[in-house]
Amino acid sequence: MRRDRRGGLRSGVLAALVVVFTVAQGLPCGAPRGDAKAGSAATARGVFTGSLADGIARMAQFEQWAGQGPLTVGRTFLPGDDWESIEGPPEFLAPWGAWRAARPGRTVVMNVPMLDRSEAHLPDAEVAALLRDGADGRYDGHFRILAQRLVALGLADTELVLGWEMNGITYTHRCHPDPARWRAYWRRVVDTMRAVKGQRFRFDFAPNRGRDAVPWTSCYPGDAYVDVIGMDAYDHPAGTTFRQQADEPYGLRDHVAFAERHHKPFAYPEWGLYRNGDNPAYMRGMLDWFRERRPLHQALTDYCPHGVWSCPGNEAAARVYRAGRAAARARRRTARTALTTGNVVNGGSNTW
């Protein structure tokens, strides 16, 4: 999805942000880096409510509204208007460092553009030239500065969703003008950031669900350079059912299978309603999918038209989302009963 619907991040807004946080150091890390077995643990939950300090405050309000326990994934996006923004201004990063440090077990998942002028709709020929420059090392210094700032502000274990939705056409960092150079550029960025002392970053490869402009598998940079295989999965195009979204080529099912073949955890950094309005069937399908497949983490995008808390027109989907609390309690009661009676319980319900 387009970043200008994620809270209007612009350089002027960043410059106006003057709140400075003191970040505690040395608290326990978040989820482990590397190729943990997919589906082997409970799914961490998050929500996107904005990338600045006020977004962190809204995340706490969403947590209370949802009533399903603590959100342990903090979702944020670096703006890509210019390289200064991609370097991660300290006034932007510091609130997330403070949020990360305030409670053990939290993880920040941060989208990082690979090129500036992120949504300028540059022609393919210009994008191809920029990818070539990136693969040749022209932009290494910007990513080195970002890595150093993340480490200094207590965000050394951040999960970086680098060049997200690369299989689409929205972002300048798209893959299809030159997949080979795109892969080489990704590897260059990862090598640069991993070379910074103190880092424990994880790198999340997260295409759009479906084929889009190019098969996302053609953009995959290799197992040595990817820690998590993500997917952005919104309810579109219009008229599609959840089953179609799961079964389409390069869809949800292919995503999980690809991650399993590569022995990587899979995740859903972004998901939400979109082209089909208030769609409780989609919401139920996604929540069932998470319960059954147990991705590493998932984060709902909560601004209109995607969200449930902040969108008055999505009441039916909101009821399904909040019912997850009651469903979780019911599953725990069933599991306790099974332990006392010796029954085997299937914790998922395939209702989609």
Short mmCIF file of C-alpha atoms in Angstrom, two decimals:
data_model
loop_
_atom_site.label_atom_id
_atom_site.label_comp_id
_atom_site.label_asym_id
_atom_site.label_seq_id
_atom_site.Cartn_x
_atom_site.Cartn_y
_atom_site.Cartn_z
CA MET A 1 0.00 0.00 0.00
CA ARG A 2 1.06 3.56 -0.55
CA ARG A 3 2.95 5.17 2.32
CA ASP A 4 1.10 8.50 2.03
CA ARG A 5 -1.93 6.72 3.50
CA ARG A 6 0.14 5.53 6.47
CA GLY A 7 0.02 8.76 8.38
CA GLY A 8 1.35 11.37 5.97
CA LEU A 9 5.04 11.06 6.80
CA ARG A 10 6.91 13.95 5.29
CA SER A 11 10.23 15.58 6.01
CA GLY A 12 8.52 18.69 7.37
CA VAL A 13 6.62 16.63 9.93
CA LEU A 14 9.81 14.89 10.98
CA ALA A 15 11.55 18.21 11.42
CA ALA A 16 8.73 19.38 13.66
CA LEU A 17 9.01 16.37 15.95
CA VAL A 18 11.07 17.58 18.90
CA VAL A 19 10.26 15.03 21.57
CA VAL A 20 13.46 13.33 22.71
CA PHE A 21 13.41 10.04 24.59
CA THR A 22 16.12 8.54 26.78
CA VAL A 23 16.52 4.96 25.66
CA ALA A 24 17.43 2.25 28.12
CA GLN A 25 20.15 -0.12 26.97
CA GLY A 26 20.81 -3.82 27.38
CA LEU A 27 17.30 -5.24 27.83
CA PRO A 28 16.49 -8.67 26.41
CA CYS A 29 16.19 -8.99 22.66
CA GLY A 30 12.97 -9.63 20.79
CA ALA A 31 12.30 -12.68 18.65
CA PRO A 32 15.41 -14.61 17.64
CA ARG A 33 17.13 -13.90 14.35
CA GLY A 34 17.55 -16.49 11.66
CA ASP A 35 15.79 -19.52 10.30
CA ALA A 36 13.55 -20.52 13.19
CA LYS A 37 11.10 -23.18 12.09
CA ALA A 38 8.01 -21.63 10.51
CA GLY A 39 4.86 -22.03 12.56
CA SER A 40 6.69 -23.33 15.62
CA ALA A 41 5.60 -20.73 18.19
CA ALA A 42 2.79 -18.36 19.04
CA THR A 43 2.31 -15.46 16.64
CA ALA A 44 3.37 -12.03 17.88
CA ARG A 45 0.80 -9.32 17.19
CA GLY A 46 1.15 -5.72 16.18
CA VAL A 47 -0.75 -2.86 14.56
CA PHE A 48 0.20 0.14 12.49
CA THR A 49 -1.35 3.37 13.77
CA GLY A 50 1.31 5.87 12.67
CA SER A 51 5.08 6.18 12.47
CA LEU A 52 5.62 9.16 14.77
CA ALA A 53 5.31 9.44 18.55
CA ASP A 54 1.55 9.98 18.36
CA GLY A 55 1.28 6.68 16.48
CA ILE A 56 2.87 4.92 19.44
CA ALA A 57 0.25 6.50 21.71
CA ARG A 58 -2.56 5.35 19.41
CA MET A 59 -1.10 1.84 19.41
CA ALA A 60 -1.60 1.73 23.19
CA GLN A 61 -5.21 2.85 22.74
CA PHE A 62 -5.78 0.17 20.10
CA GLU A 63 -4.36 -2.42 22.49
CA GLN A 64 -6.94 -1.45 25.12
CA TRP A 65 -9.77 -1.46 22.56
CA ALA A 66 -8.86 -4.88 21.18
CA GLY A 67 -8.61 -6.40 24.67
CA GLN A 68 -6.39 -9.29 23.56
CA GLY A 69 -3.31 -8.61 25.64
CA PRO A 70 -0.10 -6.73 24.93
CA LEU A 71 0.97 -5.90 21.41
CA THR A 72 4.60 -6.94 21.15
CA VAL A 73 5.31 -5.81 17.57
CA GLY A 74 5.81 -2.11 16.88
CA ARG A 75 5.22 -1.24 13.20
CA THR A 76 6.74 1.84 11.61
CA PHE A 77 7.90 3.14 8.22
CA LEU A 78 10.81 5.34 7.28
CA PRO A 79 9.69 7.95 4.74
CA GLY A 80 11.46 7.79 1.43
CA ASP A 81 11.20 11.35 0.16
CA ASP A 82 14.95 11.87 0.37
CA TRP A 83 18.08 10.09 1.60
CA GLU A 84 18.14 12.12 4.82
CA SER A 85 14.83 10.53 5.79
CA ILE A 86 16.01 7.04 4.86
CA GLU A 87 19.02 7.50 7.15
CA GLY A 88 16.58 7.55 10.09
CA PRO A 89 16.60 10.94 11.82
CA PRO A 90 17.18 10.40 15.57
CA GLU A 91 14.01 12.32 16.47
CA PHE A 92 12.09 9.76 14.40
CA LEU A 93 13.84 6.67 15.74
CA ALA A 94 14.17 7.62 19.42
CA PRO A 95 10.47 7.15 20.37
CA TRP A 96 10.60 3.64 18.97
CA GLY A 97 13.76 2.90 20.92
CA ALA A 98 11.97 4.00 24.07
CA TRP A 99 8.92 1.85 23.24
CA ARG A 100 11.19 -1.13 22.56
CA ALA A 101 13.03 -0.70 25.86
CA ALA A 102 9.95 -0.17 28.02
CA ARG A 103 8.90 -3.83 28.06
CA PRO A 104 10.93 -7.03 27.49
CA GLY A 105 9.97 -9.10 24.47
CA ARG A 106 9.03 -6.24 22.19
CA THR A 107 10.23 -6.08 18.58
CA VAL A 108 10.23 -3.13 16.19
CA VAL A 109 9.44 -3.99 12.55
CA MET A 110 10.50 -1.08 10.35
CA ASN A 111 9.97 -0.59 6.62
CA VAL A 112 13.07 0.84 4.92
CA PRO A 113 12.91 2.24 1.37
CA MET A 114 15.80 1.21 -0.86
CA LEU A 115 15.70 4.39 -2.95
CA ASP A 116 14.75 8.02 -2.36
CA ARG A 117 11.81 9.70 -4.12
CA SER A 118 10.02 6.57 -3.04
CA GLU A 119 6.62 7.33 -4.61
CA ALA A 120 7.65 9.66 -7.43
CA HIS A 121 6.51 7.22 -10.16
CA LEU A 122 9.82 7.38 -11.97
CA PRO A 123 10.03 5.64 -15.38
CA ASP A 124 11.44 2.13 -15.55
CA ALA A 125 14.62 3.23 -17.31
CA GLU A 126 15.47 5.63 -14.49
CA VAL A 127 14.65 3.02 -11.85
CA ALA A 128 16.93 0.52 -13.60
CA ALA A 129 19.77 3.06 -13.52
CA LEU A 130 19.21 3.71 -9.81
CA LEU A 131 19.25 -0.03 -9.07
CA ARG A 132 22.54 -0.31 -10.96
CA ASP A 133 24.00 2.53 -8.86
CA GLY A 134 22.82 0.82 -5.70
CA ALA A 135 24.32 -2.52 -6.68
CA ASP A 136 27.60 -0.71 -7.38
CA GLY A 137 27.68 0.71 -3.84
CA ARG A 138 26.71 4.32 -4.46
CA TYR A 139 24.23 4.39 -1.57
CA ASP A 140 26.12 2.30 1.01
CA GLY A 141 26.81 5.29 3.23
CA HIS A 142 23.12 6.05 3.79
CA PHE A 143 22.40 2.55 5.06
CA ARG A 144 25.52 2.56 7.21
CA ILE A 145 24.29 5.73 8.94
CA LEU A 146 20.85 4.14 9.49
CA ALA A 147 22.42 1.02 11.02
CA GLN A 148 24.63 3.06 13.33
CA ARG A 149 21.69 5.15 14.51
CA LEU A 150 19.52 2.12 15.14
CA VAL A 151 22.23 0.53 17.29
CA ALA A 152 22.86 3.77 19.21
CA LEU A 153 19.16 4.21 19.99
CA GLY A 154 18.55 0.72 21.37
CA LEU A 155 17.14 -0.72 18.15
CA ALA A 156 19.95 -3.11 17.28
CA ASP A 157 17.55 -6.05 16.92
CA THR A 158 15.05 -4.30 14.64
CA GLU A 159 13.43 -6.30 11.85
CA LEU A 160 13.96 -4.31 8.65
CA VAL A 161 11.38 -4.74 5.90
CA LEU A 162 13.74 -3.65 3.16
CA GLY A 163 12.29 -2.61 -0.22
CA TRP A 164 8.80 -3.90 0.59
CA GLU A 165 6.21 -4.68 -2.10
CA MET A 166 9.01 -4.85 -4.65
CA ASN A 167 6.91 -6.97 -7.01
CA GLY A 168 4.46 -4.08 -7.53
CA ILE A 169 4.61 -0.72 -9.30
CA THR A 170 4.02 1.76 -6.47
CA TYR A 171 7.55 2.28 -5.18
CA THR A 172 10.74 3.49 -6.81
CA HIS A 173 12.50 0.49 -5.26
CA ARG A 174 10.47 -1.88 -7.42
CA CYS A 175 12.12 -4.99 -8.80
CA HIS A 176 10.74 -5.55 -12.28
CA PRO A 177 12.92 -3.14 -14.32
CA ASP A 178 15.97 -5.28 -13.44
CA PRO A 179 15.49 -8.22 -11.02
CA ALA A 180 19.15 -9.26 -11.14
CA ARG A 181 20.38 -5.79 -10.17
CA TRP A 182 17.63 -5.53 -7.56
CA ARG A 183 18.84 -8.74 -5.92
CA ALA A 184 22.45 -7.54 -6.02
CA TYR A 185 21.46 -4.21 -4.48
CA TRP A 186 19.54 -5.92 -1.64
CA ARG A 187 22.59 -8.05 -0.86
CA ARG A 188 24.78 -4.94 -0.86
CA VAL A 189 22.51 -3.17 1.66
CA VAL A 190 22.38 -6.21 3.94
CA ASP A 191 26.16 -6.61 3.89
CA THR A 192 26.61 -2.92 4.68
CA MET A 193 24.24 -2.91 7.64
CA ARG A 194 25.43 -6.22 9.06
CA ALA A 195 28.99 -4.86 9.13
CA VAL A 196 28.04 -2.25 11.76
CA LYS A 197 29.27 -3.18 15.23
CA GLY A 198 26.56 -4.21 17.69
CA GLN A 199 23.81 -4.91 15.16
CA ARG A 200 21.48 -7.91 15.42
CA PHE A 201 19.14 -6.95 12.58
CA ARG A 202 16.76 -9.28 10.82
CA PHE A 203 15.92 -8.61 7.17
CA ASP A 204 12.36 -9.24 6.01
CA PHE A 205 11.65 -9.87 2.33
CA ALA A 206 7.97 -8.83 1.97
CA PRO A 207 6.26 -8.72 -1.45
CA ASN A 208 2.62 -7.97 -2.19
CA ARG A 209 0.35 -10.99 -2.15
CA GLY A 210 -0.05 -12.39 -5.66
CA ARG A 211 1.98 -11.98 -8.80
CA ASP A 212 1.49 -8.21 -9.29
CA ALA A 213 3.94 -6.73 -11.86
CA VAL A 214 6.48 -9.54 -11.59
CA PRO A 215 6.59 -12.90 -9.75
CA TRP A 216 8.06 -12.06 -6.36
CA THR A 217 10.13 -15.22 -6.40
CA SER A 218 12.27 -13.68 -9.16
CA CYS A 219 13.28 -10.92 -6.72
CA TYR A 220 14.36 -13.21 -3.87
CA PRO A 221 18.01 -12.33 -3.03
CA GLY A 222 19.01 -15.65 -1.46
CA ASP A 223 18.76 -17.38 1.91
CA ALA A 224 22.00 -15.91 3.26
CA TYR A 225 20.51 -12.41 2.93
CA VAL A 226 16.97 -13.00 4.23
CA ASP A 227 15.91 -13.79 7.79
CA VAL A 228 12.10 -13.59 7.46
CA ILE A 229 9.87 -14.06 4.42
CA GLY A 230 6.98 -11.66 4.80
CA MET A 231 3.94 -10.78 2.73
CA ASP A 232 1.67 -7.73 2.59
CA ALA A 233 -1.83 -9.17 2.27
CA TYR A 234 -4.72 -6.73 1.80
CA ASP A 235 -8.30 -7.58 0.80
CA HIS A 236 -8.16 -6.85 -2.92
CA PRO A 237 -8.96 -6.86 -5.81
CA ALA A 238 -12.69 -6.21 -5.54
CA GLY A 239 -14.81 -9.32 -5.68
CA THR A 240 -12.15 -11.81 -4.55
CA THR A 241 -12.88 -14.25 -1.76
CA PHE A 242 -10.40 -15.19 0.92
CA ARG A 243 -10.08 -18.66 -0.59
CA GLN A 244 -9.07 -17.11 -3.90
CA GLN A 245 -6.48 -14.97 -2.14
CA ALA A 246 -5.09 -18.05 -0.44
CA ASP A 247 -5.02 -20.23 -3.56
CA GLU A 248 -3.98 -17.78 -6.29
CA PRO A 249 -0.49 -18.10 -7.83
CA TYR A 250 2.03 -16.42 -5.51
CA GLY A 251 -0.74 -16.07 -2.92
CA LEU A 252 -0.93 -16.95 0.77
CA ARG A 253 -0.50 -20.68 0.33
CA ASP A 254 2.47 -20.32 -2.05
CA HIS A 255 4.04 -17.85 0.39
CA VAL A 256 3.98 -20.33 3.28
CA ALA A 257 5.27 -23.14 1.07
CA PHE A 258 8.13 -20.96 -0.22
CA ALA A 259 9.17 -20.06 3.34
CA GLU A 260 9.08 -23.69 4.41
CA ARG A 261 11.23 -24.76 1.44
CA HIS A 262 13.80 -22.13 2.39
CA HIS A 263 13.61 -22.97 6.13
CA LYS A 264 12.62 -19.40 7.03
CA PRO A 265 9.96 -18.05 9.36
CA PHE A 266 7.15 -16.27 7.54
CA ALA A 267 5.23 -13.18 8.62
CA TYR A 268 2.60 -10.63 7.62
CA PRO A 269 4.04 -7.15 8.26
CA GLU A 270 0.92 -5.54 6.74
CA TRP A 271 -2.62 -6.73 6.24
CA GLY A 272 -6.11 -5.28 6.33
CA LEU A 273 -9.34 -4.49 4.53
CA TYR A 274 -9.25 -2.69 1.21
CA ARG A 275 -11.27 -3.08 -2.00
CA ASN A 276 -14.15 -5.13 -0.56
CA GLY A 277 -15.26 -2.74 2.18
CA ASP A 278 -16.42 -4.00 5.54
CA ASN A 279 -15.66 -7.67 4.95
CA PRO A 280 -16.02 -9.87 8.04
CA ALA A 281 -15.42 -13.02 5.96
CA TYR A 282 -11.96 -11.76 4.97
CA MET A 283 -11.21 -10.79 8.56
CA ARG A 284 -12.27 -14.21 9.79
CA GLY A 285 -10.23 -15.89 7.07
CA MET A 286 -7.05 -14.01 7.97
CA LEU A 287 -7.42 -14.63 11.69
CA ASP A 288 -8.05 -18.33 11.10
CA TRP A 289 -5.02 -18.42 8.80
CA PHE A 290 -2.84 -16.95 11.55
CA ARG A 291 -4.16 -19.39 14.16
CA GLU A 292 -3.53 -22.40 11.94
CA ARG A 293 -0.22 -21.44 10.34
CA ARG A 294 1.27 -19.48 13.26
CA PRO A 295 3.44 -16.95 11.43
CA LEU A 296 6.26 -15.24 13.29
CA HIS A 297 4.22 -12.03 13.53
CA GLN A 298 1.30 -10.17 11.98
CA ALA A 299 0.33 -6.50 12.09
CA LEU A 300 -3.00 -5.03 11.05
CA THR A 301 -2.87 -1.66 9.26
CA ASP A 302 -5.34 0.49 11.16
CA TYR A 303 -6.17 3.57 9.14
CA CYS A 304 -9.02 3.87 6.66
CA PRO A 305 -9.94 2.03 4.58
CA HIS A 306 -7.85 -0.83 5.97
CA GLY A 307 -8.50 -0.74 9.70
CA VAL A 308 -11.16 -1.64 12.25
CA TRP A 309 -10.56 0.57 15.29
CA SER A 310 -10.19 3.85 13.42
CA CYS A 311 -12.71 3.19 10.60
CA PRO A 312 -16.37 3.65 11.60
CA GLY A 313 -17.56 1.96 8.40
CA ASN A 314 -15.96 -1.40 9.23
CA GLU A 315 -18.06 -2.41 12.22
CA ALA A 316 -18.71 -6.02 11.17
CA ALA A 317 -15.02 -6.73 10.57
CA ALA A 318 -14.20 -4.98 13.85
CA ARG A 319 -16.51 -7.34 15.73
CA VAL A 320 -14.75 -10.32 14.18
CA TYR A 321 -11.34 -8.91 15.08
CA ARG A 322 -12.31 -8.26 18.71
CA ALA A 323 -13.96 -11.69 19.00
CA GLY A 324 -10.46 -13.12 18.82
CA ARG A 325 -10.20 -12.55 22.57
CA ALA A 326 -13.20 -14.78 23.29
CA ALA A 327 -11.97 -17.36 20.77
CA ALA A 328 -8.55 -17.44 22.43
CA ARG A 329 -10.14 -18.00 25.83
CA ALA A 330 -12.32 -20.79 24.42
CA ARG A 331 -9.27 -22.52 22.92
CA ARG A 332 -7.45 -22.32 26.25
CA ARG A 333 -10.45 -23.83 28.05
CA THR A 334 -10.64 -26.63 25.47
CA ALA A 335 -6.91 -27.30 25.80
CA ARG A 336 -7.17 -27.50 29.59
CA THR A 337 -10.08 -29.92 29.26
CA ALA A 338 -8.07 -32.06 26.85
CA LEU A 339 -5.18 -32.22 29.27
CA THR A 340 -7.44 -33.55 32.00
CA THR A 341 -9.32 -36.02 29.78
CA GLY A 342 -6.47 -37.15 27.52
CA ASN A 343 -8.16 -35.92 24.33
CA VAL A 344 -6.18 -34.57 21.37
CA VAL A 345 -7.30 -31.08 20.37
CA ASN A 346 -6.98 -29.34 17.01
CA GLY A 347 -6.53 -25.69 17.90
CA GLY A 348 -7.48 -24.25 14.50
CA SER A 349 -10.85 -23.82 12.78
CA ASN A 350 -10.72 -23.77 9.00
CA THR A 351 -13.81 -21.63 8.39
CA TRP A 352 -12.63 -19.88 5.24
#
